[in-house]
mmCIF file of C-alpha atoms in Angstrom:
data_model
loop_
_atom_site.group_PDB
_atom_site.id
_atom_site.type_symbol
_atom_site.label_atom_id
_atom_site.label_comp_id
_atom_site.label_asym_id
_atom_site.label_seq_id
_atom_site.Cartn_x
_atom_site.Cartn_y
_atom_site.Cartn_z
ATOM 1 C CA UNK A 99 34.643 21.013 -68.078
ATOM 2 C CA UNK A 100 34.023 18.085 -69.510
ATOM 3 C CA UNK A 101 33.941 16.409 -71.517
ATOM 4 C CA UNK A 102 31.011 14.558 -70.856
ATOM 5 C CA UNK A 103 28.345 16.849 -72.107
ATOM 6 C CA UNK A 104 27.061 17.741 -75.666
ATOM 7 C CA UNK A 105 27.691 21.314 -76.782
ATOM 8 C CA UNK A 106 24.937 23.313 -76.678
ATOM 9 C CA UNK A 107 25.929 26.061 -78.472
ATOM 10 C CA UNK A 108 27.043 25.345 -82.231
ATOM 11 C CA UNK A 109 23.811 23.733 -83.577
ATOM 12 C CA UNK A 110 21.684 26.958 -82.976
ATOM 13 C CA UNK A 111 24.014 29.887 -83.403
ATOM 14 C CA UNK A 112 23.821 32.467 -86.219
ATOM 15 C CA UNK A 113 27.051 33.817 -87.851
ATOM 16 C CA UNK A 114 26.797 37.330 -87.058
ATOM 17 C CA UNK A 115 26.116 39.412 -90.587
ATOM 18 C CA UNK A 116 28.819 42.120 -89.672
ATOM 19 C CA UNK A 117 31.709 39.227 -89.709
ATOM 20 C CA UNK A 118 32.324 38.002 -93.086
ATOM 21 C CA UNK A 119 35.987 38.888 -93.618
ATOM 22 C CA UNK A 120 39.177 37.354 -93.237
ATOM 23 C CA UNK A 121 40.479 37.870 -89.296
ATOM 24 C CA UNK A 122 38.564 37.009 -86.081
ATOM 25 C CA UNK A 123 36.571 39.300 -84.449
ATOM 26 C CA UNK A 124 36.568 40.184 -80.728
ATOM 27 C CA UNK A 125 33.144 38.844 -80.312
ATOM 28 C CA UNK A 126 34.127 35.237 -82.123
ATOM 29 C CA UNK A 127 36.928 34.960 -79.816
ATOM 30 C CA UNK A 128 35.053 35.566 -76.908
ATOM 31 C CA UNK A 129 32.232 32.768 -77.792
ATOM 32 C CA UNK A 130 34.720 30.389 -79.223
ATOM 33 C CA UNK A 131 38.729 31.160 -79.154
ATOM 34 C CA UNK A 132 39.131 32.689 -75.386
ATOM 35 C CA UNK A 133 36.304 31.691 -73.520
ATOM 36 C CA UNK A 134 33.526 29.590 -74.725
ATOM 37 C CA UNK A 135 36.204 27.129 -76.415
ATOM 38 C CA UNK A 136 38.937 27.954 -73.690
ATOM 39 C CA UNK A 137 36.853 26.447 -71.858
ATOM 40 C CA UNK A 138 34.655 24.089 -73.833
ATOM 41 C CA UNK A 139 37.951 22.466 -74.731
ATOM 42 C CA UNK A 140 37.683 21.107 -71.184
ATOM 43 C CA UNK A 141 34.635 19.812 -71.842
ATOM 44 C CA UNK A 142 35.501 17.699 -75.304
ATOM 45 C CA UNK A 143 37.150 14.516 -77.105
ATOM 46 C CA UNK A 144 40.621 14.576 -76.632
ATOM 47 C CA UNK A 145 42.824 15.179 -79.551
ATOM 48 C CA UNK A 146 41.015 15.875 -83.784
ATOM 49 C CA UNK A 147 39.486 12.673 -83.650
ATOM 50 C CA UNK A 148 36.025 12.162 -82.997
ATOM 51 C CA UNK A 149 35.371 9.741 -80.512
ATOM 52 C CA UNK A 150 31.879 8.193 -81.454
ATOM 53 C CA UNK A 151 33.322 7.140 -84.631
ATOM 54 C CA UNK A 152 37.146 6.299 -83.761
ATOM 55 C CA UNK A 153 39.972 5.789 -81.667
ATOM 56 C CA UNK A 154 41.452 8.762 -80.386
ATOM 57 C CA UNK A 155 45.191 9.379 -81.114
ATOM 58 C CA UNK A 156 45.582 8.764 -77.524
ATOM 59 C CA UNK A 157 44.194 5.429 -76.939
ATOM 60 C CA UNK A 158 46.635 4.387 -79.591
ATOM 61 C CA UNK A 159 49.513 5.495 -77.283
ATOM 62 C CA UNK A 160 52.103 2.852 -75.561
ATOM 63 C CA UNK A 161 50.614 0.526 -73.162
ATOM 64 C CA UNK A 162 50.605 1.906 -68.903
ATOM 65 C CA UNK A 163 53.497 1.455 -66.867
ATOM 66 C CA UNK A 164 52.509 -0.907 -63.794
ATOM 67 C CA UNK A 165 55.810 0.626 -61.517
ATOM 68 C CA UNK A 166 54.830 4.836 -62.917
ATOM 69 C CA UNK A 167 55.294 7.597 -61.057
ATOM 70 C CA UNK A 168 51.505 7.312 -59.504
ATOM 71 C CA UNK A 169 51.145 3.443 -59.042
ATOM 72 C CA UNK A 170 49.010 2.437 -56.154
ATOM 73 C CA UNK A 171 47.696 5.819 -56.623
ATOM 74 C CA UNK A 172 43.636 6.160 -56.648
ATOM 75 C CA UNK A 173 42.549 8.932 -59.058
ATOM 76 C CA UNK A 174 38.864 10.059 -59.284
ATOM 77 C CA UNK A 175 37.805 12.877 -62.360
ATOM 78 C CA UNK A 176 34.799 13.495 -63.047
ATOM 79 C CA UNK A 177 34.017 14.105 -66.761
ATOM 80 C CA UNK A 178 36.630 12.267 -68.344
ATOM 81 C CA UNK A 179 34.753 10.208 -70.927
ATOM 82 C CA UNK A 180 36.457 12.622 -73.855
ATOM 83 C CA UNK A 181 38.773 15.748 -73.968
ATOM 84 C CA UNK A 182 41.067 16.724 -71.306
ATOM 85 C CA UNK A 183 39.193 14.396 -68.819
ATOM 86 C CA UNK A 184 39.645 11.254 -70.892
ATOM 87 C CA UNK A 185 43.418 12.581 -71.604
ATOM 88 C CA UNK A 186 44.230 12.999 -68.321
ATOM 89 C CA UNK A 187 42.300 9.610 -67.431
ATOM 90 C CA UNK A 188 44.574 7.598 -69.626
ATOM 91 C CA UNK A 189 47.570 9.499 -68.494
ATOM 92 C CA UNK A 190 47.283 9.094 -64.772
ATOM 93 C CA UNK A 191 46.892 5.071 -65.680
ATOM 94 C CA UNK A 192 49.847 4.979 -68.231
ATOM 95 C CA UNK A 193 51.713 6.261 -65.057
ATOM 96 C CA UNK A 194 50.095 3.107 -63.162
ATOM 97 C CA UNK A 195 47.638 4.616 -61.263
ATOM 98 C CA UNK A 196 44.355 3.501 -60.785
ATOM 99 C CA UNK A 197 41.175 5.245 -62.297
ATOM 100 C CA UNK A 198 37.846 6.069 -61.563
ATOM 101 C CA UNK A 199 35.864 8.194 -63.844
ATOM 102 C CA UNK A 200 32.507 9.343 -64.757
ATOM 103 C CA UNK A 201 30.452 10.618 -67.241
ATOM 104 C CA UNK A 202 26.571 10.730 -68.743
ATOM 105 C CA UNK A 203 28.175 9.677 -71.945
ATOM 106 C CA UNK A 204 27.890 5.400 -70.843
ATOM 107 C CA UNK A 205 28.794 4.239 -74.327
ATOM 108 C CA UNK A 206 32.106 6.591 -74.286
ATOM 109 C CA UNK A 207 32.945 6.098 -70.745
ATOM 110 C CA UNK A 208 32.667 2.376 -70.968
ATOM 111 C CA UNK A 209 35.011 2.667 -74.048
ATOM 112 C CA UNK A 210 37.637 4.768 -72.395
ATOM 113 C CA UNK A 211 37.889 2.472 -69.407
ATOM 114 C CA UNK A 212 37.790 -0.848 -71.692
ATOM 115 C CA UNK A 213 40.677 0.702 -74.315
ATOM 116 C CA UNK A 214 42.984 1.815 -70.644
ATOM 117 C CA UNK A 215 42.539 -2.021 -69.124
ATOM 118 C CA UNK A 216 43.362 -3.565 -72.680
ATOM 119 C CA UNK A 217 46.990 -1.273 -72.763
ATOM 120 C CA UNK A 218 46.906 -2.255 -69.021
ATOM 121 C CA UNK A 219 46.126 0.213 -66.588
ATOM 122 C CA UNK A 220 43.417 0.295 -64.258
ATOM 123 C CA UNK A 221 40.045 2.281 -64.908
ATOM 124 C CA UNK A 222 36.543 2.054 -64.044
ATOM 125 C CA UNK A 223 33.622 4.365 -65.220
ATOM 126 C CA UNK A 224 30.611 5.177 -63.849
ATOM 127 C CA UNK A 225 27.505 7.206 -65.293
ATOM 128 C CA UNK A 226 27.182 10.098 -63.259
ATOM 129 C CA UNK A 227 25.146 13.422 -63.913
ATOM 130 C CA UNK A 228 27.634 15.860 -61.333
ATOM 131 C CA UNK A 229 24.436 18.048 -61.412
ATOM 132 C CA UNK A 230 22.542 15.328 -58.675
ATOM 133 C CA UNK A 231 23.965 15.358 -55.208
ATOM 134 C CA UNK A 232 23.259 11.839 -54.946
ATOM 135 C CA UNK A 233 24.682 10.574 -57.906
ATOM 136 C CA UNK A 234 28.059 12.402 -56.875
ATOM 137 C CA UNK A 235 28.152 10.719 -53.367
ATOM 138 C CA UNK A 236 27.246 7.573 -54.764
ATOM 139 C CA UNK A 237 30.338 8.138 -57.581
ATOM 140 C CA UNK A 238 32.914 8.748 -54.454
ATOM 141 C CA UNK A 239 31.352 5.815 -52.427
ATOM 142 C CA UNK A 240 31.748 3.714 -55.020
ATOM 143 C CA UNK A 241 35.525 4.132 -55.644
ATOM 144 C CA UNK A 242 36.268 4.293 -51.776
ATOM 145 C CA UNK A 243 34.239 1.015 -51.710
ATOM 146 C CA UNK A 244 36.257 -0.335 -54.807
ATOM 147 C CA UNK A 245 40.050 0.636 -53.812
ATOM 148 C CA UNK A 246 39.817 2.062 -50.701
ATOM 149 C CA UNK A 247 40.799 5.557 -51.038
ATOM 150 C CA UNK A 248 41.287 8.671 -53.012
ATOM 151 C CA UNK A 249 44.647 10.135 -53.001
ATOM 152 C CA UNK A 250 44.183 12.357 -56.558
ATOM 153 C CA UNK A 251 40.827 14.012 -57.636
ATOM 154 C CA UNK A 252 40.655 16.174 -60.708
ATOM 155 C CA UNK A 253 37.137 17.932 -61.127
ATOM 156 C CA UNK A 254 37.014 18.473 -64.334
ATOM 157 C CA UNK A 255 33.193 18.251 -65.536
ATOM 158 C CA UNK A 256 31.327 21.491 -67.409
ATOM 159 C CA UNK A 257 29.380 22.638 -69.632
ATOM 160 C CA UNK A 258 29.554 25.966 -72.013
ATOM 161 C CA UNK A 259 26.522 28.536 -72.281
ATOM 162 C CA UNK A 260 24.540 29.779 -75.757
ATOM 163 C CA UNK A 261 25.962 33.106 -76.314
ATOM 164 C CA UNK A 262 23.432 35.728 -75.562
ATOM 165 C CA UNK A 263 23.720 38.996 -73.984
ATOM 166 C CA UNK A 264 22.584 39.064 -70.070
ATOM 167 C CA UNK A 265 19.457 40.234 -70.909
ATOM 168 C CA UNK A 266 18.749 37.855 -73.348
ATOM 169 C CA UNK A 267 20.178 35.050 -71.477
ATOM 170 C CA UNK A 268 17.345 32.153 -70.154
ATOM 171 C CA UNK A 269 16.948 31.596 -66.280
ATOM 172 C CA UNK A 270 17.119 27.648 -67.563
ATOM 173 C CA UNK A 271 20.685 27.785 -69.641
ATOM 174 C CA UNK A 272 22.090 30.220 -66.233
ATOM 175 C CA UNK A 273 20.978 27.634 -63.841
ATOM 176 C CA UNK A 274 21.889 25.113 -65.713
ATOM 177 C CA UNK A 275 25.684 26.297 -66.342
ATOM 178 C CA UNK A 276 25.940 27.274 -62.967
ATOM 179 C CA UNK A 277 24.605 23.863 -61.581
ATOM 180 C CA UNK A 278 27.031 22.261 -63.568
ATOM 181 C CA UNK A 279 30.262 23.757 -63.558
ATOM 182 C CA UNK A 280 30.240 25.414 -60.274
ATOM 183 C CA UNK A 281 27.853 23.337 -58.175
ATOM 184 C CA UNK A 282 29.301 20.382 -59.420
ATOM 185 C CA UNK A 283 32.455 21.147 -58.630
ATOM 186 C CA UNK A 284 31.286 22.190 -54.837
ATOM 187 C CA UNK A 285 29.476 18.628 -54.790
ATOM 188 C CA UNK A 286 32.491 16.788 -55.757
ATOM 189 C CA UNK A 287 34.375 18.535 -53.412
ATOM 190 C CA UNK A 288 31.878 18.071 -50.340
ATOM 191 C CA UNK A 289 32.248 14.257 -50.443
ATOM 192 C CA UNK A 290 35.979 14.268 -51.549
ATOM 193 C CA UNK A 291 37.581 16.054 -48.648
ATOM 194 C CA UNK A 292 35.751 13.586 -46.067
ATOM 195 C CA UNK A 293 37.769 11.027 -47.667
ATOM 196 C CA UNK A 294 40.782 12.726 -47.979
ATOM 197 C CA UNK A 295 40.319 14.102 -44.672
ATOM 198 C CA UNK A 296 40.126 10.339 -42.880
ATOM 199 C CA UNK A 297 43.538 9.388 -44.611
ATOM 200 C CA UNK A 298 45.538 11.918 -43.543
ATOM 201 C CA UNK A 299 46.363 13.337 -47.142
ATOM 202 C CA UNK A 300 45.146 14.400 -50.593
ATOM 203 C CA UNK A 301 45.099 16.673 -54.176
ATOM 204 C CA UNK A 302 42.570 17.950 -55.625
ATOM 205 C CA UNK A 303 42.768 20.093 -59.196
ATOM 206 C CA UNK A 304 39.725 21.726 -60.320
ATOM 207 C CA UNK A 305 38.944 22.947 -64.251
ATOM 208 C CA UNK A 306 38.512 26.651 -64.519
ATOM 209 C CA UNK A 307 39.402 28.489 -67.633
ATOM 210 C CA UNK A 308 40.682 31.403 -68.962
ATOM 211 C CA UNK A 309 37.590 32.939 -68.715
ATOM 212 C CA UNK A 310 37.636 32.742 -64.578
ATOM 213 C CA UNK A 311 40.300 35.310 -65.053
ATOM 214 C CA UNK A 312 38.588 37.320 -68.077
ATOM 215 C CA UNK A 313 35.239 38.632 -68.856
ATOM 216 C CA UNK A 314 33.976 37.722 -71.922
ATOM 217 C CA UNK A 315 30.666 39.266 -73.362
ATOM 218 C CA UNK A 316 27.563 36.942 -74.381
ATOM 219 C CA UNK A 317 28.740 34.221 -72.615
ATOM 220 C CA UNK A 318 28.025 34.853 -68.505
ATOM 221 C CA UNK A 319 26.810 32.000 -67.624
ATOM 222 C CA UNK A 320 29.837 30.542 -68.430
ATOM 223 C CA UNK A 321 32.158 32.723 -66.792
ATOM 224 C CA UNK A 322 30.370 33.192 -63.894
ATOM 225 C CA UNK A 323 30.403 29.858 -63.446
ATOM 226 C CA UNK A 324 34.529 29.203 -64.073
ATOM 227 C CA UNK A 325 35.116 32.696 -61.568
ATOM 228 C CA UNK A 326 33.253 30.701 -58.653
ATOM 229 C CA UNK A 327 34.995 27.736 -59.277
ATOM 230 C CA UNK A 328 38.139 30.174 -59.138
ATOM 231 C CA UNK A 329 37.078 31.085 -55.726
ATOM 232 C CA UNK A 330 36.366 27.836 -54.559
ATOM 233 C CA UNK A 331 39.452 26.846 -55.244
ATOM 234 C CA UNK A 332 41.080 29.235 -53.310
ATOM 235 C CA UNK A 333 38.416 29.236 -50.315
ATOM 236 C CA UNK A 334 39.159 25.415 -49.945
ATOM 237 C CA UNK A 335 42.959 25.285 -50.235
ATOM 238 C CA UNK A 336 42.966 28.085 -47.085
ATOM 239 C CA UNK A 337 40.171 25.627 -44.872
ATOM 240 C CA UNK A 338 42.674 22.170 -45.412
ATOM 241 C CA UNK A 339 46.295 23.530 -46.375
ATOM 242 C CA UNK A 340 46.931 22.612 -42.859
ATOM 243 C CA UNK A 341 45.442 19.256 -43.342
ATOM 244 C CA UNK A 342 47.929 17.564 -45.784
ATOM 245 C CA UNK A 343 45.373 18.314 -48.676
ATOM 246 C CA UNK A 344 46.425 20.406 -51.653
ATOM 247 C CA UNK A 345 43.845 22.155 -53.620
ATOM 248 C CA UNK A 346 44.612 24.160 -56.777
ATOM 249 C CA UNK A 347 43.064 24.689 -60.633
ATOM 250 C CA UNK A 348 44.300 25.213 -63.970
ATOM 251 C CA UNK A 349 43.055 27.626 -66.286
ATOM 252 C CA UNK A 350 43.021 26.151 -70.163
ATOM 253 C CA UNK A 351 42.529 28.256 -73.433
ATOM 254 C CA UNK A 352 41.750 27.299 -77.224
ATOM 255 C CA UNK A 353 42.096 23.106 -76.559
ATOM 256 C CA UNK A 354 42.092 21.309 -80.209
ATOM 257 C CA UNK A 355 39.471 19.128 -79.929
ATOM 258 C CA UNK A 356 36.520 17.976 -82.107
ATOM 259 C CA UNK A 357 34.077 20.685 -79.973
ATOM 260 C CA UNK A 358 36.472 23.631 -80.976
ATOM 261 C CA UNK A 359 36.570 21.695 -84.591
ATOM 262 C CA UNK A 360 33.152 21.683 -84.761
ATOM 263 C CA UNK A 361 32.918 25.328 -83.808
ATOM 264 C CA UNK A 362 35.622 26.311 -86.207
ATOM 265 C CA UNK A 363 33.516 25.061 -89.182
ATOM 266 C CA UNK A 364 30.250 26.778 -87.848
ATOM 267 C CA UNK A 365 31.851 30.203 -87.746
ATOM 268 C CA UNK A 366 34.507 29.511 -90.349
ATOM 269 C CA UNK A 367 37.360 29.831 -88.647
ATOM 270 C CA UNK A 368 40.487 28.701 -89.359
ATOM 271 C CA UNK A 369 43.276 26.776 -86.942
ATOM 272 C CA UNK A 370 45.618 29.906 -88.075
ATOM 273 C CA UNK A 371 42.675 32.740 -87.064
ATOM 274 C CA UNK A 372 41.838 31.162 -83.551
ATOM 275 C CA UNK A 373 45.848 29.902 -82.956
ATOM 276 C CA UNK A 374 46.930 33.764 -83.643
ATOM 277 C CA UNK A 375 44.944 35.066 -81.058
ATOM 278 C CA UNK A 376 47.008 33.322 -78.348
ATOM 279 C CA UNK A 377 50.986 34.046 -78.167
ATOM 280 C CA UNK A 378 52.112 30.392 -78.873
ATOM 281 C CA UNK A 379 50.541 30.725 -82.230
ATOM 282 C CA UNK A 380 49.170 27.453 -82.272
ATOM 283 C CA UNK A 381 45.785 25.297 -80.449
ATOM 284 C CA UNK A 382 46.852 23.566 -76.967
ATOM 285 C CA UNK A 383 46.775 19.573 -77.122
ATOM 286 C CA UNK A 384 44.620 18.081 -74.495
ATOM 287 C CA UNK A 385 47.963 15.910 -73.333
ATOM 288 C CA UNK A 386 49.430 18.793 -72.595
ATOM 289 C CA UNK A 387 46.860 19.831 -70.195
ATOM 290 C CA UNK A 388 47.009 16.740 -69.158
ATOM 291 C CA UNK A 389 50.610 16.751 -67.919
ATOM 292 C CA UNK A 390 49.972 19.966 -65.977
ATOM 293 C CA UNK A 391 47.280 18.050 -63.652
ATOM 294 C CA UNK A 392 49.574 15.131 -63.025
ATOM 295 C CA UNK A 393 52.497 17.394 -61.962
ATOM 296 C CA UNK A 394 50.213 19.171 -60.064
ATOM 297 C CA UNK A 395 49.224 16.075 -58.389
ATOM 298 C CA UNK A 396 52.643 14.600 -58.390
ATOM 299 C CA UNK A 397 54.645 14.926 -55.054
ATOM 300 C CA UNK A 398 57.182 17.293 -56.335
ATOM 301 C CA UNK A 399 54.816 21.056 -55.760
ATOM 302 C CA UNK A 400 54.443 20.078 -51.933
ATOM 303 C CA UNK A 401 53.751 24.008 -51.075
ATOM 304 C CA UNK A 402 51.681 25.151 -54.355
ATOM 305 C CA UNK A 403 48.283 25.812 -52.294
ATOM 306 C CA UNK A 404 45.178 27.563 -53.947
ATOM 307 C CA UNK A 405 47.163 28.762 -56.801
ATOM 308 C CA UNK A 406 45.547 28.540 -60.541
ATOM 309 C CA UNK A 407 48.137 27.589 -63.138
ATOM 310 C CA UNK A 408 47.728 29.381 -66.750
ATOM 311 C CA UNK A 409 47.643 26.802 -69.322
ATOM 312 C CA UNK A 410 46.394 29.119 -72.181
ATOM 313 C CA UNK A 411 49.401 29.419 -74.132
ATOM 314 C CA UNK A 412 50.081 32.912 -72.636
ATOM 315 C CA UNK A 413 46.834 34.409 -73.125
ATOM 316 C CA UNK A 414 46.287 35.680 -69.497
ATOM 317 C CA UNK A 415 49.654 37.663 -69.893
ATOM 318 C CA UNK A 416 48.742 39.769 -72.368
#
């Protein structure tokens, strides 16, 4: 999810008057340690730094290697102007490939791309609301049109839901999850298998989250959403395995970033609370997701078709 749009969530939820006491409670960890953050940490600024106010610890990393394992590579994600989008952004270009990215965040995108050409890689944004048909096929046109192919595509834009039960859920924050996550995702892919499709050969990771393999109360919108883009996922790798194009996802958990900050101090959570609910013990880094998609993308999983790799820090096994 990405990264590129602002949490909905924190600014209008009450701390529930039953949850006081030291521990986290099943329902917190559903809204912000398994699901909602699982996944909103997909959606955020990479690393504990805020990025409308600083550098992240990433862009202060060593400067892109021109020969990397991806050069002459063309990589397209959408939402990557912050969290594992922009992480994965500057990774794929530190490994020399080239970029194109998008976001509705213009100020942040145009930041990311400037801070990746100044350490030398190769990036261009692109404001893009995944929600409009039409601004998605004019996002793909425009990098085909600029470099001539796509060879990588990581679809990584989403939103999270306000926790409410399904009753008490609005028609407005359901559609507008759903058109989002999972009809973005659906749009992206329309207009990126074409492409791959007319040059013999592609990859394509899609975002889901912990919570397309889990149910977790007051947040279906949200989960709903991830489970279709579960299924997608799968549908699509069956239609083009044949085709030279693989498809697969990734399924993050509790990503530290400023979103899952931001809900930590709204709920008063601690690191230790939310990090003890997941068998590493500790909050993922958004690099590390990061290095998942690449090697996913990489040329060495050749027959790793429609499969979703955990990246929870072994929550899905217990």
């Amino acid at each position: 999810m990405t990264n590129d749009f602002e949490h909905n969530a924190s600014s209008d939820v009450k701390t529930p008057r039953r949850e006081k006491t030291i521990g986290v409670s099943r329902r917190r960890m559903m809204l912000y340690g398994g699901a909602g953050l699982a996944g909103v940490a997909a959606m955020t600024v990479g690393g504990r730094v805020d990025a409308n106010t600083q550098q992240s610890a990433v862009a202060q990393q060593v400067s892109a290697k021109p020969e990397g394992r991806f050069a002459g590579k063309v990589v397209l994600i959408t939402g990557a102007t912050s969290g594992i989008g922009e992480a994965t952004a500057r990774a794929f270009a530190k490994e020399g490939a080239t970029v194109h990215f998008c976001g509705r965040r213009e100020a942040l995108g145009e930041k990311v791309a400037q801070e990746i050409n100044a350490q030398g890689g190769k990036a261009s944004y692109q404001k893009v609301d995944v929600r409009q048909e039409e601004e998605i096929k004019a996002f793909i046109d425009t990098c085909v049109q600029k470099y001539g192919r796509i060879d990588i595509a990581f679809n990584n834009a989403g939103i999270e839901s306000s926790p409410n039960t399904v009753a008490q859920q609005s028609l407005g924050d359901w559609m507008n999850v759903m058109t989002t996550n999972a009809t973005g995702t659906f749009l992206s892919m329309k207009y990126e298998l074409p492409v791959m499709l007319k040059q013999g050969s592609g990859a394509i990771i899609n975002n889901a989250s912990v919570s397309s393999h889990v149910g977790f109360a007051t947040i279906a919108p949200y989960s709903a959403s991830k489970h279709a883009i579960a299924s997608l996922t799968k549908v699509a790798a069956l239609e083009y395995a044949d085709k030279n194009i693989r498809i697969n996802s990734i399924s993050p958990g509790a990503v530290d970033t400023p979103m899952l900050r931001r809900a930590m101090a709204a709920w008063k959570l601690s690191e230790e609370q939310i990090a003890n609910e997941y068998p590493i013990k500790r909050l993922v880094a958004p690099e590390e997701i990061a290095k998942t998609v690449l090697w996913l993308s990489s040329a060495d999983p050749t027959c790793i078709i429609g499969t979703d790799i955990d990246v929870t820090g072994g929550y899905l096994t217990k």
